[in-house]
mmCIF file of C-alpha atoms in Angstrom:
data_model
loop_
_atom_site.group_PDB
_atom_site.id
_atom_site.type_symbol
_atom_site.label_atom_id
_atom_site.label_comp_id
_atom_site.label_asym_id
_atom_site.label_seq_id
_atom_site.Cartn_x
_atom_site.Cartn_y
_atom_site.Cartn_z
ATOM 1 C CA MET A 1 118.822 36.526 118.825
ATOM 2 C CA LEU A 2 115.250 36.105 117.616
ATOM 3 C CA PHE A 3 114.839 32.297 117.550
ATOM 4 C CA ILE A 4 111.548 32.460 115.638
ATOM 5 C CA ARG A 5 111.099 28.956 114.255
ATOM 6 C CA GLN A 6 107.432 28.960 113.203
ATOM 7 C CA VAL A 7 105.613 31.341 110.888
ATOM 8 C CA LYS A 8 102.627 31.463 113.254
ATOM 9 C CA HIS A 9 104.816 33.035 115.936
ATOM 10 C CA LEU A 10 105.876 35.741 113.486
ATOM 11 C CA THR A 11 102.292 36.450 112.414
ATOM 12 C CA MET A 12 101.190 36.651 116.040
ATOM 13 C CA ALA A 13 103.747 39.404 116.607
ATOM 14 C CA LEU A 14 102.485 41.179 113.488
ATOM 15 C CA LYS A 15 98.845 40.752 114.575
ATOM 16 C CA THR A 16 97.844 39.144 111.304
ATOM 17 C CA SER A 17 97.410 35.763 109.612
ATOM 18 C CA THR A 18 99.810 33.893 107.347
ATOM 19 C CA GLN A 19 97.555 34.442 104.329
ATOM 20 C CA GLU A 20 97.076 38.160 104.977
ATOM 21 C CA LEU A 21 100.825 38.659 105.378
ATOM 22 C CA ALA A 22 101.522 36.717 102.166
ATOM 23 C CA ASP A 23 98.951 38.758 100.248
ATOM 24 C CA VAL A 24 100.570 42.035 101.269
ATOM 25 C CA LEU A 25 104.120 40.845 100.583
ATOM 26 C CA ASP A 26 103.122 39.517 97.167
ATOM 27 C CA ASN A 27 101.723 42.940 96.295
ATOM 28 C CA GLN A 28 104.322 45.257 97.815
ATOM 29 C CA GLY A 29 104.030 47.721 94.958
ATOM 30 C CA ASP A 30 100.505 48.607 96.065
ATOM 31 C CA TYR A 31 101.864 49.984 99.327
ATOM 32 C CA VAL A 32 105.018 51.750 98.154
ATOM 33 C CA GLU A 33 105.287 55.254 96.756
ATOM 34 C CA ARG A 34 108.533 55.946 94.929
ATOM 35 C CA LEU A 35 109.697 59.531 94.505
ATOM 36 C CA GLN A 36 112.475 60.582 92.168
ATOM 37 C CA ILE A 37 114.220 63.762 93.295
ATOM 38 C CA ARG A 38 116.679 65.706 91.164
ATOM 39 C CA SER A 39 119.076 67.568 93.430
ATOM 40 C CA SER A 40 122.372 69.283 92.587
ATOM 41 C CA GLY A 41 122.687 67.361 89.347
ATOM 42 C CA LYS A 42 122.046 64.011 91.027
ATOM 43 C CA ILE A 43 118.935 61.839 91.004
ATOM 44 C CA ARG A 44 117.799 60.108 94.190
ATOM 45 C CA GLN A 45 114.986 57.631 94.628
ATOM 46 C CA VAL A 46 113.158 57.747 97.942
ATOM 47 C CA VAL A 47 110.767 55.048 99.171
ATOM 48 C CA ASN A 48 107.645 55.909 101.160
ATOM 49 C CA VAL A 49 105.777 52.861 102.524
ATOM 50 C CA THR A 50 102.075 53.200 103.285
ATOM 51 C CA GLY A 51 99.074 51.245 104.528
ATOM 52 C CA THR A 52 99.200 47.659 105.757
ATOM 53 C CA LEU A 53 102.796 47.063 104.699
ATOM 54 C CA ARG A 54 103.932 50.012 106.796
ATOM 55 C CA LYS A 55 101.887 48.675 109.733
ATOM 56 C CA TYR A 56 103.568 45.259 109.503
ATOM 57 C CA GLN A 57 107.038 46.812 109.284
ATOM 58 C CA LYS A 58 106.371 48.923 112.377
ATOM 59 C CA LEU A 59 105.060 45.916 114.300
ATOM 60 C CA LEU A 60 108.098 43.849 113.308
ATOM 61 C CA TYR A 61 110.362 46.637 114.489
ATOM 62 C CA HIS A 62 108.604 47.368 117.797
ATOM 63 C CA ASN A 63 107.436 43.849 118.746
ATOM 64 C CA VAL A 64 110.290 41.690 117.433
ATOM 65 C CA LEU A 65 113.512 43.478 116.503
ATOM 66 C CA LEU A 66 113.783 46.284 119.049
ATOM 67 C CA PRO A 67 113.107 44.181 122.185
ATOM 68 C CA LYS A 68 115.544 41.393 121.267
ATOM 69 C CA LEU A 69 118.424 42.863 119.266
ATOM 70 C CA ARG A 70 121.240 44.586 121.115
ATOM 71 C CA PRO A 71 123.009 47.347 119.200
ATOM 72 C CA SER A 72 126.743 47.518 118.672
ATOM 73 C CA LYS A 73 128.219 49.641 121.458
ATOM 74 C CA TYR A 74 130.215 51.554 118.844
ATOM 75 C CA SER A 75 127.146 52.545 116.800
ATOM 76 C CA HIS A 76 125.231 55.745 117.551
ATOM 77 C CA GLY A 77 122.774 56.177 114.655
ATOM 78 C CA GLY A 78 119.136 55.113 114.865
ATOM 79 C CA ILE A 79 119.538 53.816 118.422
ATOM 80 C CA ARG A 80 117.490 54.934 121.417
ATOM 81 C CA GLY A 81 119.498 56.906 123.925
ATOM 82 C CA ARG A 82 122.276 57.588 121.426
ATOM 83 C CA SER A 83 122.705 60.403 118.970
ATOM 84 C CA ILE A 84 125.087 62.365 116.836
ATOM 85 C CA MET A 85 126.251 64.016 120.074
ATOM 86 C CA THR A 86 127.120 60.722 121.766
ATOM 87 C CA ASN A 87 128.937 59.809 118.548
ATOM 88 C CA VAL A 88 131.224 62.829 118.951
ATOM 89 C CA ALA A 89 131.786 62.678 122.719
ATOM 90 C CA PRO A 90 134.290 59.752 122.753
ATOM 91 C CA HIS A 91 136.598 61.705 120.419
ATOM 92 C CA ILE A 92 136.946 64.708 122.738
ATOM 93 C CA GLY A 93 140.576 64.877 123.873
ATOM 94 C CA GLN A 94 142.034 63.315 120.733
ATOM 95 C CA ARG A 95 144.081 65.399 118.257
ATOM 96 C CA TYR A 96 143.645 63.883 114.802
ATOM 97 C CA LEU A 97 140.727 62.395 112.895
ATOM 98 C CA PHE A 98 140.076 60.026 110.009
ATOM 99 C CA SER A 99 136.483 59.978 108.761
ATOM 100 C CA THR A 100 134.794 58.299 105.822
ATOM 101 C CA ASP A 101 131.577 56.524 104.910
ATOM 102 C CA ILE A 102 130.294 53.305 103.380
ATOM 103 C CA ALA A 103 129.501 53.649 99.682
ATOM 104 C CA SER A 104 125.834 53.203 98.596
ATOM 105 C CA PHE A 105 125.096 51.981 102.088
ATOM 106 C CA TYR A 106 121.527 50.642 102.082
ATOM 107 C CA PRO A 107 121.480 49.645 98.377
ATOM 108 C CA SER A 108 124.689 47.668 98.953
ATOM 109 C CA ILE A 109 122.913 45.476 101.527
ATOM 110 C CA HIS A 110 121.450 42.855 99.179
ATOM 111 C CA HIS A 111 118.437 40.806 100.225
ATOM 112 C CA THR A 112 120.631 37.680 100.355
ATOM 113 C CA MET A 113 122.673 39.318 103.148
ATOM 114 C CA VAL A 114 119.463 40.104 105.022
ATOM 115 C CA TYR A 115 118.163 36.548 104.566
ATOM 116 C CA LYS A 116 121.415 35.087 105.927
ATOM 117 C CA LEU A 117 121.200 37.474 108.871
ATOM 118 C CA PHE A 118 117.723 36.261 109.833
ATOM 119 C CA LEU A 119 118.571 32.614 109.108
ATOM 120 C CA SER A 120 122.036 32.158 110.586
ATOM 121 C CA THR A 121 122.790 35.029 112.959
ATOM 122 C CA LEU A 122 119.295 35.567 114.351
ATOM 123 C CA HIS A 123 118.378 31.844 114.228
ATOM 124 C CA CYS A 124 115.044 31.994 112.392
ATOM 125 C CA SER A 125 113.684 29.115 110.352
ATOM 126 C CA PRO A 126 114.031 29.364 106.532
ATOM 127 C CA ASP A 127 110.319 30.207 106.127
ATOM 128 C CA VAL A 128 110.430 32.913 108.792
ATOM 129 C CA ALA A 129 113.711 34.311 107.399
ATOM 130 C CA ARG A 130 112.180 34.484 103.922
ATOM 131 C CA LEU A 131 109.112 36.393 105.131
ATOM 132 C CA CYS A 132 111.171 38.772 107.283
ATOM 133 C CA THR A 133 113.474 39.468 104.352
ATOM 134 C CA LYS A 134 110.562 40.293 102.040
ATOM 135 C CA LEU A 135 109.088 42.506 104.745
ATOM 136 C CA THR A 136 112.278 44.506 105.327
ATOM 137 C CA THR A 137 113.682 44.921 101.796
ATOM 138 C CA PHE A 138 112.516 46.716 98.675
ATOM 139 C CA GLY A 139 114.065 46.436 95.222
ATOM 140 C CA HIS A 140 116.109 43.444 96.479
ATOM 141 C CA HIS A 141 117.980 45.444 99.146
ATOM 142 C CA LEU A 142 117.525 47.459 102.330
ATOM 143 C CA ALA A 143 116.002 50.825 101.520
ATOM 144 C CA LEU A 144 116.220 54.301 102.974
ATOM 145 C CA GLY A 145 112.874 55.138 104.535
ATOM 146 C CA LEU A 146 112.062 51.709 105.978
ATOM 147 C CA ILE A 147 111.858 51.740 109.778
ATOM 148 C CA THR A 148 113.681 48.387 109.973
ATOM 149 C CA SER A 149 116.697 49.312 107.830
ATOM 150 C CA PRO A 150 118.919 50.938 110.511
ATOM 151 C CA ILE A 151 118.571 48.159 113.087
ATOM 152 C CA LEU A 152 119.259 45.413 110.528
ATOM 153 C CA ALA A 153 122.214 47.259 109.017
ATOM 154 C CA ASN A 154 123.588 47.681 112.525
ATOM 155 C CA GLN A 155 123.428 43.922 113.103
ATOM 156 C CA LEU A 156 125.270 43.273 109.832
ATOM 157 C CA LEU A 157 128.050 45.711 110.796
ATOM 158 C CA GLU A 158 128.539 44.672 114.407
ATOM 159 C CA ALA A 159 131.280 42.115 113.708
ATOM 160 C CA SER A 160 133.247 44.735 111.746
ATOM 161 C CA ASP A 161 132.742 47.235 114.567
ATOM 162 C CA VAL A 162 134.251 44.825 117.078
ATOM 163 C CA ARG A 163 137.274 44.054 114.872
ATOM 164 C CA ILE A 164 138.038 47.711 114.179
ATOM 165 C CA ALA A 165 137.450 48.819 117.784
ATOM 166 C CA SER A 166 139.779 46.103 119.065
ATOM 167 C CA LEU A 167 142.572 47.329 116.793
ATOM 168 C CA CYS A 168 141.882 50.920 117.825
ATOM 169 C CA GLU A 169 142.044 50.175 121.533
ATOM 170 C CA LYS A 170 145.449 48.527 121.099
ATOM 171 C CA ASN A 171 146.779 51.665 119.389
ATOM 172 C CA ARG A 172 145.200 54.370 121.589
ATOM 173 C CA LEU A 173 142.610 55.215 118.936
ATOM 174 C CA THR A 174 138.876 55.885 119.306
ATOM 175 C CA TYR A 175 136.277 54.368 116.949
ATOM 176 C CA THR A 176 132.606 55.253 116.484
ATOM 177 C CA ARG A 177 130.057 54.754 113.715
ATOM 178 C CA PHE A 178 126.922 56.774 112.983
ATOM 179 C CA VAL A 179 124.886 54.601 110.563
ATOM 180 C CA ASP A 180 127.369 54.556 107.634
ATOM 181 C CA ASP A 181 129.667 57.367 108.808
ATOM 182 C CA ILE A 182 132.960 56.088 110.203
ATOM 183 C CA SER A 183 135.084 58.157 112.625
ATOM 184 C CA ILE A 184 138.472 57.203 114.060
ATOM 185 C CA SER A 185 140.486 59.641 116.161
ATOM 186 C CA ALA A 186 144.037 59.395 117.440
ATOM 187 C CA PRO A 187 146.867 61.263 119.166
ATOM 188 C CA PHE A 188 148.868 61.035 115.903
ATOM 189 C CA ASP A 189 148.232 61.786 112.216
ATOM 190 C CA LEU A 190 146.243 58.874 110.798
ATOM 191 C CA GLY A 191 146.891 59.984 107.229
ATOM 192 C CA LYS A 192 150.438 58.668 107.527
ATOM 193 C CA SER A 193 149.611 55.460 109.379
ATOM 194 C CA GLY A 194 148.066 53.196 106.765
ATOM 195 C CA PHE A 195 145.195 52.556 109.184
ATOM 196 C CA ALA A 196 142.601 53.589 106.606
ATOM 197 C CA LYS A 197 143.617 50.700 104.334
ATOM 198 C CA LEU A 198 143.213 48.261 107.190
ATOM 199 C CA VAL A 199 139.719 49.588 107.945
ATOM 200 C CA GLU A 200 138.812 49.317 104.248
ATOM 201 C CA ARG A 201 139.899 45.674 104.222
ATOM 202 C CA ILE A 202 137.806 44.803 107.266
ATOM 203 C CA PHE A 203 134.653 46.291 105.738
ATOM 204 C CA ASN A 204 135.378 44.679 102.364
ATOM 205 C CA GLN A 205 135.518 41.274 104.031
ATOM 206 C CA ALA A 206 132.019 41.923 105.432
ATOM 207 C CA GLY A 207 130.656 42.818 101.992
ATOM 208 C CA PHE A 208 130.871 46.605 102.292
ATOM 209 C CA ARG A 209 132.969 49.139 100.414
ATOM 210 C CA LEU A 210 134.247 52.447 101.758
ATOM 211 C CA ASN A 211 134.058 55.543 99.575
ATOM 212 C CA PRO A 212 137.671 56.760 99.027
ATOM 213 C CA LYS A 213 136.379 60.142 97.848
ATOM 214 C CA LYS A 214 134.923 60.680 101.324
ATOM 215 C CA HIS A 215 138.171 59.962 103.195
ATOM 216 C CA VAL A 216 139.055 62.965 105.376
ATOM 217 C CA PHE A 217 142.190 63.339 107.481
ATOM 218 C CA GLY A 218 142.821 66.349 109.697
ATOM 219 C CA LYS A 219 143.327 67.980 113.060
ATOM 220 C CA ILE A 220 140.301 68.146 115.322
ATOM 221 C CA ALA A 221 141.408 71.625 116.456
ATOM 222 C CA ASP A 222 141.126 72.802 112.833
ATOM 223 C CA GLY A 223 137.405 72.001 112.796
ATOM 224 C CA VAL A 224 137.449 68.737 110.852
ATOM 225 C CA ALA A 225 133.914 67.339 111.068
ATOM 226 C CA ILE A 226 132.673 64.233 112.843
ATOM 227 C CA THR A 227 129.292 63.525 111.202
ATOM 228 C CA LYS A 228 128.315 67.206 110.712
ATOM 229 C CA LEU A 229 129.781 68.241 114.072
ATOM 230 C CA ARG A 230 133.116 69.683 115.144
ATOM 231 C CA ILE A 231 134.744 69.935 118.542
ATOM 232 C CA VAL A 232 135.346 73.499 119.769
ATOM 233 C CA GLU A 233 137.201 73.931 123.059
ATOM 234 C CA GLY A 234 136.104 70.504 124.213
ATOM 235 C CA HIS A 235 132.431 70.909 123.244
ATOM 236 C CA PRO A 236 130.447 69.777 120.169
ATOM 237 C CA ASP A 237 129.252 72.418 117.689
ATOM 238 C CA VAL A 238 127.798 72.308 114.186
ATOM 239 C CA ALA A 239 130.392 72.100 111.431
ATOM 240 C CA ILE A 240 130.774 75.347 109.462
ATOM 241 C CA LYS A 241 130.442 73.476 106.168
ATOM 242 C CA TYR A 242 127.097 72.042 107.281
ATOM 243 C CA LEU A 243 125.773 75.442 108.387
ATOM 244 C CA ARG A 244 126.667 76.961 105.023
ATOM 245 C CA HIS A 245 125.091 74.021 103.186
ATOM 246 C CA VAL A 246 121.775 74.330 105.059
ATOM 247 C CA TRP A 247 121.714 78.083 104.445
ATOM 248 C CA ARG A 248 122.210 77.495 100.705
ATOM 249 C CA GLU A 249 119.333 75.000 100.777
ATOM 250 C CA LEU A 250 117.084 77.631 102.370
ATOM 251 C CA LEU A 251 118.054 80.171 99.715
ATOM 252 C CA SER A 252 117.327 77.579 97.026
ATOM 253 C CA ALA A 253 113.902 76.852 98.549
ATOM 254 C CA GLU A 254 113.176 80.577 98.624
ATOM 255 C CA LYS A 255 113.992 80.935 94.922
ATOM 256 C CA LEU A 256 111.877 77.915 94.045
ATOM 257 C CA SER A 257 108.884 79.284 95.976
ATOM 258 C CA LYS A 258 109.087 82.402 93.800
ATOM 259 C CA GLY A 259 109.034 80.394 90.577
ATOM 260 C CA GLU A 260 112.760 80.772 89.924
ATOM 261 C CA PRO A 261 115.087 77.853 89.131
ATOM 262 C CA ALA A 262 116.427 76.197 92.276
ATOM 263 C CA CYS A 263 120.079 77.026 92.945
ATOM 264 C CA GLY A 264 120.858 74.044 95.166
ATOM 265 C CA GLY A 265 119.560 70.734 96.444
ATOM 266 C CA PHE A 266 115.819 70.174 96.929
ATOM 267 C CA LEU A 267 114.387 69.352 100.343
ATOM 268 C CA THR A 268 110.808 69.117 101.511
ATOM 269 C CA ARG A 269 109.491 71.383 104.253
ATOM 270 C CA SER A 270 109.682 68.519 106.763
ATOM 271 C CA GLN A 271 113.274 67.741 105.842
ATOM 272 C CA MET A 272 114.264 71.382 106.290
ATOM 273 C CA ILE A 273 112.542 71.551 109.676
ATOM 274 C CA GLY A 274 114.590 68.513 110.730
ATOM 275 C CA LYS A 275 117.845 70.193 109.722
ATOM 276 C CA ILE A 276 117.034 73.412 111.555
ATOM 277 C CA GLN A 277 115.971 71.490 114.655
ATOM 278 C CA PHE A 278 119.263 69.631 114.518
ATOM 279 C CA ILE A 279 121.258 72.884 114.354
ATOM 280 C CA ALA A 280 119.271 74.372 117.253
ATOM 281 C CA TRP A 281 119.672 71.197 119.316
ATOM 282 C CA VAL A 282 123.452 71.195 118.967
ATOM 283 C CA ASN A 283 123.863 74.951 119.451
ATOM 284 C CA PRO A 284 120.662 76.913 120.355
ATOM 285 C CA ARG A 285 122.408 80.229 119.659
ATOM 286 C CA ARG A 286 122.346 79.465 115.925
ATOM 287 C CA LYS A 287 118.579 78.906 115.777
ATOM 288 C CA LYS A 288 117.173 82.417 115.294
ATOM 289 C CA MET A 289 118.679 83.225 111.886
ATOM 290 C CA PHE A 290 117.664 79.901 110.321
ATOM 291 C CA VAL A 291 114.112 79.996 111.719
ATOM 292 C CA ARG A 292 113.572 83.540 110.431
ATOM 293 C CA LYS A 293 114.576 82.568 106.892
ATOM 294 C CA PHE A 294 112.488 79.366 107.047
ATOM 295 C CA ARG A 295 109.338 81.281 108.030
ATOM 296 C CA SER A 296 109.785 83.724 105.151
ATOM 297 C CA ILE A 297 109.358 80.932 102.561
ATOM 298 C CA ASP A 298 106.001 79.954 101.026
ATOM 299 C CA TRP A 299 106.366 76.182 101.325
ATOM 300 C CA ILE A 300 103.135 75.352 99.495
ATOM 301 C CA LYS A 301 104.321 77.190 96.399
ATOM 302 C CA HIS A 302 107.763 75.651 96.885
ATOM 303 C CA GLU A 303 106.367 72.101 96.606
ATOM 304 C CA GLU A 304 104.084 72.994 93.675
ATOM 305 C CA GLU A 305 106.961 74.564 91.781
ATOM 306 C CA ALA A 306 109.188 71.542 92.411
ATOM 307 C CA VAL A 307 106.662 69.338 90.629
ATOM 308 C CA ARG A 308 106.142 71.880 87.830
ATOM 309 C CA GLN A 309 109.878 72.151 87.169
ATOM 310 C CA GLY A 310 110.297 68.368 87.220
ATOM 311 C CA ILE A 311 112.494 68.335 90.321
ATOM 312 C CA VAL A 312 110.111 65.917 92.028
ATOM 313 C CA THR A 313 108.424 63.167 90.016
ATOM 314 C CA LYS A 314 106.124 60.452 91.278
ATOM 315 C CA LEU A 315 107.124 57.104 89.814
ATOM 316 C CA THR A 316 104.831 54.199 89.064
ATOM 317 C CA THR A 317 105.867 50.907 90.646
#
């Protein structure tokens, strides 16, 4: 719980004054860069926060939220000391898996949900809750790219985590969540159990909707993925589908850097480095091939060509 009842206590944590905070929040657009990225036929909007607004968000996260909010013990994404590997570990030894994700995760978390979280669950005063909500939302919802989004989303999902985990424990099932990716494993085939419908209902009651198109049922021994990983002989490894996808993205980046039309999804150089680091972290033996291809690409030309071809467009706020 936060128990922040006076605005002055919030501004002290943010190392600013009430007027300075209000000025920044009233002019959010001056501190937000919006990028529109066309990738594989889809258009994504990515938010990049800069300047004073970014500073306030980081201070809120490090000085207020992180020290006082305890994460759900079933959640493994965006939490210190937990990772995609700790998300997989509890499922080792089970035979079958049901996985899915929450549809339009951050955009589905409306600012009214965030306000109620600060007001009722975290026990802030209405004025403090209003300021915290403005500070942690963009476009009237949580946004991908804001440092505070994962920890707040985790708080909103904790009650659902507890309900689902309780049902799982009674039926010898294992439940974990990595941000919006849901994984439930069992000694029996979950596709024939009706358990997925029950999980859908629990999330619906909390204001979230699962994506039926992302429902996956299968045997863990057959390599069914748990958030980009699979379990091979009792150990985590990168899912084959993910490896192939990243390789296609590298090939697409290579074509783009040569002035050819991209053949797959667009990623920045930094995003690609993150994916290769992830692969190497899970299984170091897979690193060499991906690093060699990455180094062969002219990433400056890649970014210039993305703008020229209209794949990346800077939007005005």
